[in-house]
Short mmCIF file of C-alpha atoms and ligand atoms in Angstrom, two decimals:
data_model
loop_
_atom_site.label_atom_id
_atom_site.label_comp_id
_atom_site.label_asym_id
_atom_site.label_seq_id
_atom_site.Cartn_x
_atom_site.Cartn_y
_atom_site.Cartn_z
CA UNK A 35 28.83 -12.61 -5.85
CA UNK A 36 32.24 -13.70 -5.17
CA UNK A 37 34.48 -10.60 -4.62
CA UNK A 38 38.07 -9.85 -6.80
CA UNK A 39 40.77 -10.87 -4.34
CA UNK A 40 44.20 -10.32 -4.74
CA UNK A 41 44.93 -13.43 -5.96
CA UNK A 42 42.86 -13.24 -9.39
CA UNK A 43 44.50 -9.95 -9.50
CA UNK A 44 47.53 -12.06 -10.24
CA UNK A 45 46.03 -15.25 -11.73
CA UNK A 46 42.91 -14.81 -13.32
CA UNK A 47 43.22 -10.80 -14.17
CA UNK A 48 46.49 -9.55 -14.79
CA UNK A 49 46.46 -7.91 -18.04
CA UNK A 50 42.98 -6.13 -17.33
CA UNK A 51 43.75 -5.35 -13.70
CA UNK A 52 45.24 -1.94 -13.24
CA UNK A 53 48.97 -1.52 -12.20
CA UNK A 54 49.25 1.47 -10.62
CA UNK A 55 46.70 4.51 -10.09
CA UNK A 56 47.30 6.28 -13.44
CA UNK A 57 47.46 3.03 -15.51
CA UNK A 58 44.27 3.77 -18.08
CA UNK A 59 43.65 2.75 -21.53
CA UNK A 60 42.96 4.89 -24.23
CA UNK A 61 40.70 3.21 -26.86
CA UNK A 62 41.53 5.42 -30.73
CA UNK A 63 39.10 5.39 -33.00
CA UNK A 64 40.54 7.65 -35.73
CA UNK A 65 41.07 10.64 -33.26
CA UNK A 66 38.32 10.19 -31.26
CA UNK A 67 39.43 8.56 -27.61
CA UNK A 68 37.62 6.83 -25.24
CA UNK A 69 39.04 6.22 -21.88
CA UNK A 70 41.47 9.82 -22.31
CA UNK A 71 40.43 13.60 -21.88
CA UNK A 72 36.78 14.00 -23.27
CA UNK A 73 33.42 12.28 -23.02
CA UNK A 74 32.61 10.22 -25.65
CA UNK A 75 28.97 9.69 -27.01
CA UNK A 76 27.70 6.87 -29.34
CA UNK A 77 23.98 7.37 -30.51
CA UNK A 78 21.55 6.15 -32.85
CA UNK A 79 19.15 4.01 -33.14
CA UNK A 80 18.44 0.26 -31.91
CA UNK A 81 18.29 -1.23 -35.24
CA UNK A 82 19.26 -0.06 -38.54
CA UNK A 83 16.05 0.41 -40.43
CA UNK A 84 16.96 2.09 -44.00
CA UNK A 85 19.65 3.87 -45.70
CA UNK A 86 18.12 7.04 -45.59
CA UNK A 87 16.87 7.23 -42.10
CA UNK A 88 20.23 6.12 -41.20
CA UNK A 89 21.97 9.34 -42.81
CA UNK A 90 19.76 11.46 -41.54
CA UNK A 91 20.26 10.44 -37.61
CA UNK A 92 23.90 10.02 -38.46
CA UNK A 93 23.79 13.77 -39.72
CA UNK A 94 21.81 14.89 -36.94
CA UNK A 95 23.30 13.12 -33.89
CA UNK A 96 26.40 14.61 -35.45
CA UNK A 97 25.71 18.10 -35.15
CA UNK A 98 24.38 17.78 -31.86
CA UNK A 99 27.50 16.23 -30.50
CA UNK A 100 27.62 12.38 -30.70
CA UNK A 101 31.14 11.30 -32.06
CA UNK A 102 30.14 7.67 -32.75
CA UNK A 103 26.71 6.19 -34.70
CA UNK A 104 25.34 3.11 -32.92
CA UNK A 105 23.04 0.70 -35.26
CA UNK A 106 22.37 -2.90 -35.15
CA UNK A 107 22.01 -4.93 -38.66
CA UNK A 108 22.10 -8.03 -36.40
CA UNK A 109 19.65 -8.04 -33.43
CA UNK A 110 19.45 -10.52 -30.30
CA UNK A 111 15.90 -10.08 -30.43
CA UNK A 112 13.77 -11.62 -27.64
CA UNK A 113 11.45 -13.55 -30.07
CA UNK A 114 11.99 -15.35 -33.37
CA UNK A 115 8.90 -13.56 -35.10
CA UNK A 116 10.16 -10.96 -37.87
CA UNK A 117 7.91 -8.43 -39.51
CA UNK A 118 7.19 -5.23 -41.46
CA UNK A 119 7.11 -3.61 -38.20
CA UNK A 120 10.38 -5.52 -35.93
CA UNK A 121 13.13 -6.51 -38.05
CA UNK A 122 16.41 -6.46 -38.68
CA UNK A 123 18.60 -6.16 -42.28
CA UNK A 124 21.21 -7.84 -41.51
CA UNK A 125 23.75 -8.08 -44.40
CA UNK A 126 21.93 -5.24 -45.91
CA UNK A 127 22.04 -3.06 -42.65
CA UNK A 128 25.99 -3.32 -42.32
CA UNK A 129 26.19 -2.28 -46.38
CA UNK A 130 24.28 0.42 -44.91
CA UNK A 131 26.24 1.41 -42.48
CA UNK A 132 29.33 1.33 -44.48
CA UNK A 133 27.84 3.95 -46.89
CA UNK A 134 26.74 6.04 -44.64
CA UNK A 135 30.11 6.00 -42.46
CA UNK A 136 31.87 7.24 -45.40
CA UNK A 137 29.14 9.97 -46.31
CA UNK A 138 29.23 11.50 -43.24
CA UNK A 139 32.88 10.79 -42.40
CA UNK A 140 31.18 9.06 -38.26
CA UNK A 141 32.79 5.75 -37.20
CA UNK A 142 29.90 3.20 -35.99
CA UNK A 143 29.38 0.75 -33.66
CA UNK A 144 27.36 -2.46 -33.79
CA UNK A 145 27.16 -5.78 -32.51
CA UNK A 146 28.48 -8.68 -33.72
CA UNK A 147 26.49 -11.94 -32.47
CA UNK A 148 28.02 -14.97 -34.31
CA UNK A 149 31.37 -16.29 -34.44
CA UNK A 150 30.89 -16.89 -38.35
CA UNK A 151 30.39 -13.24 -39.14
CA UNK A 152 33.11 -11.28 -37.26
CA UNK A 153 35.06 -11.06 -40.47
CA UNK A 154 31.86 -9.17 -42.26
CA UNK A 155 30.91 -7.65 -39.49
CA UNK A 156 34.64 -5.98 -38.72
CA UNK A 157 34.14 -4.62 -42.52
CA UNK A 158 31.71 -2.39 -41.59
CA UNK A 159 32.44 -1.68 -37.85
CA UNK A 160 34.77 0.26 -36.52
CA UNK A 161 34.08 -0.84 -33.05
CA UNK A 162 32.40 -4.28 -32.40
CA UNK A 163 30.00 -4.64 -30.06
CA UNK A 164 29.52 -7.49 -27.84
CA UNK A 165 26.12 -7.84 -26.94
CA UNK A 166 24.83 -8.36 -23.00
CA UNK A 167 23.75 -12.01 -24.20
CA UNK A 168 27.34 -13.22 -25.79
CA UNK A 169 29.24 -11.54 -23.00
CA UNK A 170 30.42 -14.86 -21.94
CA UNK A 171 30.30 -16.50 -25.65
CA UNK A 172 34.08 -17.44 -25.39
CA UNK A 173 34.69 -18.72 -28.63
CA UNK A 174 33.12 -15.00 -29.89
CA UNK A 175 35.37 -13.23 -28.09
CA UNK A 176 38.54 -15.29 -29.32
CA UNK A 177 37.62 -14.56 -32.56
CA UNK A 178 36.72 -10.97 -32.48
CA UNK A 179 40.01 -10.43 -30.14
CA UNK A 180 41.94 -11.90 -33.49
CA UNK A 181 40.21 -8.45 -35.29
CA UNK A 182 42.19 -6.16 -33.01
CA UNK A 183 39.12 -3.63 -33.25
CA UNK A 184 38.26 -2.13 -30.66
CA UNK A 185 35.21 -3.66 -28.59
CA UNK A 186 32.26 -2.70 -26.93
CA UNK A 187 32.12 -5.47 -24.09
CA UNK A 188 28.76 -5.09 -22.48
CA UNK A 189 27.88 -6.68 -19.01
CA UNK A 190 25.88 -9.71 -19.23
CA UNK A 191 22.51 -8.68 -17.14
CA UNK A 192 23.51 -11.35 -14.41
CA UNK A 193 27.19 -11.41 -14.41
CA UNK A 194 29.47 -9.78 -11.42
CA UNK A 195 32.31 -7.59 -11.97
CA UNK A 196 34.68 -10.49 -11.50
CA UNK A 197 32.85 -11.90 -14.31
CA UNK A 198 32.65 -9.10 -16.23
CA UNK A 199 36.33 -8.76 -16.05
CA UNK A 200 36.97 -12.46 -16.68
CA UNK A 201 35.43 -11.43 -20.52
CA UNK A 202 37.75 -8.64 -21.19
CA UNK A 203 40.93 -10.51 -19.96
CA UNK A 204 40.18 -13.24 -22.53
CA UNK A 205 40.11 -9.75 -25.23
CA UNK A 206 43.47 -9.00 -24.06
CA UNK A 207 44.70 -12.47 -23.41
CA UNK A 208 43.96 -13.16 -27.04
CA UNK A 209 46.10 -10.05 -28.48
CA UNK A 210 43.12 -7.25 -28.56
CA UNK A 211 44.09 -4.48 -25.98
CA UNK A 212 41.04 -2.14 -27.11
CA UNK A 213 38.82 -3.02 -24.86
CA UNK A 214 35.79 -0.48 -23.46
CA UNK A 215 33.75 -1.83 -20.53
CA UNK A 216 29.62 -0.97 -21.26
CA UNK A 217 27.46 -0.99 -18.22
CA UNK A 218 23.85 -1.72 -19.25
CA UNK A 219 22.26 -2.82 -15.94
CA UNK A 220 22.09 -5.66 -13.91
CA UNK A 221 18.63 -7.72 -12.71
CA UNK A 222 17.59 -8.47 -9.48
CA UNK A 223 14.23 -10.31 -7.91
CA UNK A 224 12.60 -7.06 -7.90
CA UNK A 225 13.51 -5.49 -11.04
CA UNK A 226 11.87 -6.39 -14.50
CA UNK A 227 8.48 -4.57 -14.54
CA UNK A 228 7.53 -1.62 -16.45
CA UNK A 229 9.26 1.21 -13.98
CA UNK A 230 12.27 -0.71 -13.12
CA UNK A 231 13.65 -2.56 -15.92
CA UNK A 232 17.03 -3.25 -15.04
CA UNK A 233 18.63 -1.49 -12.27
CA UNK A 234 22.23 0.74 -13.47
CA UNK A 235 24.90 -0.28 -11.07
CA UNK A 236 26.04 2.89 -10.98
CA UNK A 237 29.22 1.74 -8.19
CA UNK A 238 30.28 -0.15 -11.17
CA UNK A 239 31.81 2.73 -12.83
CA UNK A 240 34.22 3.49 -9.50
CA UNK A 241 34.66 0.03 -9.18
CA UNK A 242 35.89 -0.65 -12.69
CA UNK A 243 38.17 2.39 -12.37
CA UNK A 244 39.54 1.07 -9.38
CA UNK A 245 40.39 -2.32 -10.27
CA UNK A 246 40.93 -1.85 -14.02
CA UNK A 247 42.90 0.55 -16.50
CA UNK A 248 39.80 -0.06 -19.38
CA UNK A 249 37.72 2.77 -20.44
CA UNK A 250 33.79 2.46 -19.44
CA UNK A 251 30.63 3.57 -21.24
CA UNK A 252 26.88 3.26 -19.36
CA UNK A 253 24.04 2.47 -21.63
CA UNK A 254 20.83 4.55 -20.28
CA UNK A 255 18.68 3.23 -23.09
CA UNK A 256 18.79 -0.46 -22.96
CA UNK A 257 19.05 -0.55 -19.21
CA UNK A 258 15.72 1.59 -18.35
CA UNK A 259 13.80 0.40 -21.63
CA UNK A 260 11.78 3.68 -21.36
CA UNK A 261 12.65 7.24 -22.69
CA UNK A 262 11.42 8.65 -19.56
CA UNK A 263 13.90 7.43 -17.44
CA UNK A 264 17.09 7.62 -19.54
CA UNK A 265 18.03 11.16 -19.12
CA UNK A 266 18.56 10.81 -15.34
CA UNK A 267 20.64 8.01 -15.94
CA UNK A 268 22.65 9.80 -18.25
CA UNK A 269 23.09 12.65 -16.36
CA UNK A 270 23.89 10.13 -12.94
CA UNK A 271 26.15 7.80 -15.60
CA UNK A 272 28.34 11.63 -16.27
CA UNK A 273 28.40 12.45 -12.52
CA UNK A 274 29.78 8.90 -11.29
CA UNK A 275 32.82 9.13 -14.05
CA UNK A 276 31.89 7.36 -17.12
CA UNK A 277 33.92 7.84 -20.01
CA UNK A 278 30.99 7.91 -22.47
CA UNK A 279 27.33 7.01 -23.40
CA UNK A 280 26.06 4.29 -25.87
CA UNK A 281 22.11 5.39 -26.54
CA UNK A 282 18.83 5.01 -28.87
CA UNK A 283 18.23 8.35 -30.28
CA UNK A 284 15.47 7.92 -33.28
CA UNK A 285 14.01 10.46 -35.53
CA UNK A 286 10.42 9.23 -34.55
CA UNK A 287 10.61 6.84 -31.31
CA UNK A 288 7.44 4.97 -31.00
CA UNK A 289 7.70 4.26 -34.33
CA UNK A 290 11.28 2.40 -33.95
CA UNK A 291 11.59 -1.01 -35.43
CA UNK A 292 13.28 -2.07 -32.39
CA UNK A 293 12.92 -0.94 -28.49
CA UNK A 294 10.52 2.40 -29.29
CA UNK A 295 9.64 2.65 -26.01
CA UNK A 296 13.58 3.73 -25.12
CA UNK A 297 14.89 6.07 -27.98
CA UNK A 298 14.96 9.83 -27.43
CA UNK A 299 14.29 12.19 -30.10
CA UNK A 300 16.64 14.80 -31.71
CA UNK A 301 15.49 17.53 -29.42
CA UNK A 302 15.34 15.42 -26.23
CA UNK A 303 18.62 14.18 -27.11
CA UNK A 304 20.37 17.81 -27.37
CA UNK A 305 18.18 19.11 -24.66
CA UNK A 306 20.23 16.14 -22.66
CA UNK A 307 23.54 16.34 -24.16
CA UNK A 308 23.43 20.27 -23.20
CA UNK A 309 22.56 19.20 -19.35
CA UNK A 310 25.57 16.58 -19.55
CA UNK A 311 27.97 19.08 -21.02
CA UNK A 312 27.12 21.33 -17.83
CA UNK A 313 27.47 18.08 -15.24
CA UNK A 314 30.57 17.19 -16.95
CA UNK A 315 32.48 20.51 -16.82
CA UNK A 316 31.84 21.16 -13.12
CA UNK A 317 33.54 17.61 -12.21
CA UNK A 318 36.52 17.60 -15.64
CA UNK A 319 36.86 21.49 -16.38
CA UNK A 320 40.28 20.63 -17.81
CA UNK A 321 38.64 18.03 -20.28
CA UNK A 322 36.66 17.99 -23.38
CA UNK A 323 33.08 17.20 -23.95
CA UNK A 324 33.36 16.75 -27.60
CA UNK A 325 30.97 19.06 -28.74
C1 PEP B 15 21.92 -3.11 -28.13
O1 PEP B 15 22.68 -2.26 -27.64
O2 PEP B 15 21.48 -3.01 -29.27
C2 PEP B 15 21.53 -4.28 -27.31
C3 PEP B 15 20.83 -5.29 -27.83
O3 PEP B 15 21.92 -4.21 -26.03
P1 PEP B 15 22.06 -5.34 -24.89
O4 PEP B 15 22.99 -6.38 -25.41
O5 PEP B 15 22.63 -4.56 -23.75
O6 PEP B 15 20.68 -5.85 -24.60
MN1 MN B 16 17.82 -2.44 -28.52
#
């Protein structure tokens, strides 16, 4: 891993790199902000399975303090096999999630895989995601920086910081300033079995706020793969200074379409959200947990 001198500072990284210790980027989304005074969760489940289930966690995660709805109507899934049981709706999950963002009055977030639907995929999002797969899909991230929503960059599994970085200065470099980092763990020789899926560079988070004025969320969901795990990462993601959380929260996990082996339920998900609201006060008492 080649380390961020001084002179990709200047070269390769100027308009992500941070200019002086209080330079830091606010991301708006309506009147929520990410990267300013208060901790900003985005929950819900992997994939968007129906219009009513979707309301209903939209509702929920709502009232137990998520500001943002996650959902994805187009999945990088592993395989090419679709069924009654793993799908995903595509066209018909982003109409979806544009009625239900205007029920419940929750901006959403979901990922946006091809370069040929950023345009119908901006219509529904309010913040695009960039999955870990397409972090370095260049042409992607030209076109989606032409959107001027905001972003949800996630790290590439394999990719350094320098790398990492390199993605969000072509965001910026091609006009779109709203940029939020998403740490979703990293692979190593060792990692990829059942009790160590990916391993959470946690360092990242100082790191990024060292080097860089962009806002960054940890993802305990897709990083551990099991529900088991995720609320210590959460709770570790608070204390090392994230600005948020991206998660799976799902009415009935194991029965997910997508990733049920990840997703907590409503009452694991407030039971956590009250332990993070606890972490968080003791390190930010002048800030909000937006609860
Ligand atoms: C997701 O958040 O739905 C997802 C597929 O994540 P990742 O790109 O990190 O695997
Ligand atoms: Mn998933």
């Amino acid at each position: 891993m080649k380390d961020i001198t001084k002179k990709d500072i200047r070269n390769n990284l100027p308009l992500t790199a941070k200019k002086r210790a209080s330079h830091q980027t606010i991301v708006r989304i309506g009147d929520i902000e990410v990267g300013g005074h208060e901790f900003v969760i985005m929950a819900g489940p992997c994939a968007v399975e129906s219009y009513e289930q979707t309301l209903e966690i939209a509702c929920e995660i709502k009232k137990i303090g998520a500001q943002i709805l996650r959902g994805g109507a187009y999945k990088p899934l592993t395989f090419p096999y679709r069924n009654q049981k793993t799908f995903e709706l595509r066209q018909k999950g982003l109409d979806i999630l544009k009625r239900v963002k205007n029920k419940v009055g929750i901006p959403v977030v979901t990922e946006v895989m091809d370069v040929r639907d950023v345009s119908n995929v901006s219509k529904a999002a309010d913040i695009l995601q960039v999955g870990s797969r397409n972090m370095q899909n260049f042409p992607l991230l030209i076109e989606i920086a032409k959107t001027k929503k905001p972003v949800l960059l996630k790290r590439h599994f394999g990719s350094s910081l320098r790398d990492w970085l390199g993605a969000a200065e072509y965001l910026l470099y091609y006009g779109n300033p709203n940029v939020i980092l998403c740490e979703r763990g990293i692979v190593a020789p060792h990692t990829h079995h059942p009790n160590s899926r990916f391993i959470v560079d946690l360092q990242v988070i100082p790191a990024v706020k060292e080097y860089t004025h962009l806002p960054i969320v940890v993802d305990p969901s897709h990083s551990t793969f099991r529900r088991q795990y995720v609320p210590a990462v959460a709770r570790a993601a608070v204390a090392a200074g994230a600005d948020g959380l991206l998660m799976d929260v799902h009415p009935i996990p194991y029965k997910a379409a997508v990733d049920p082996l990840q997703a907590l339920n409503y009452g694991q998900f407030r039971k956590l959200k009250n332990e993070l609201v606890k972490i968080y006060y003791i390190l930010h008492p002048k800030m909000k947990f937006n609860v």
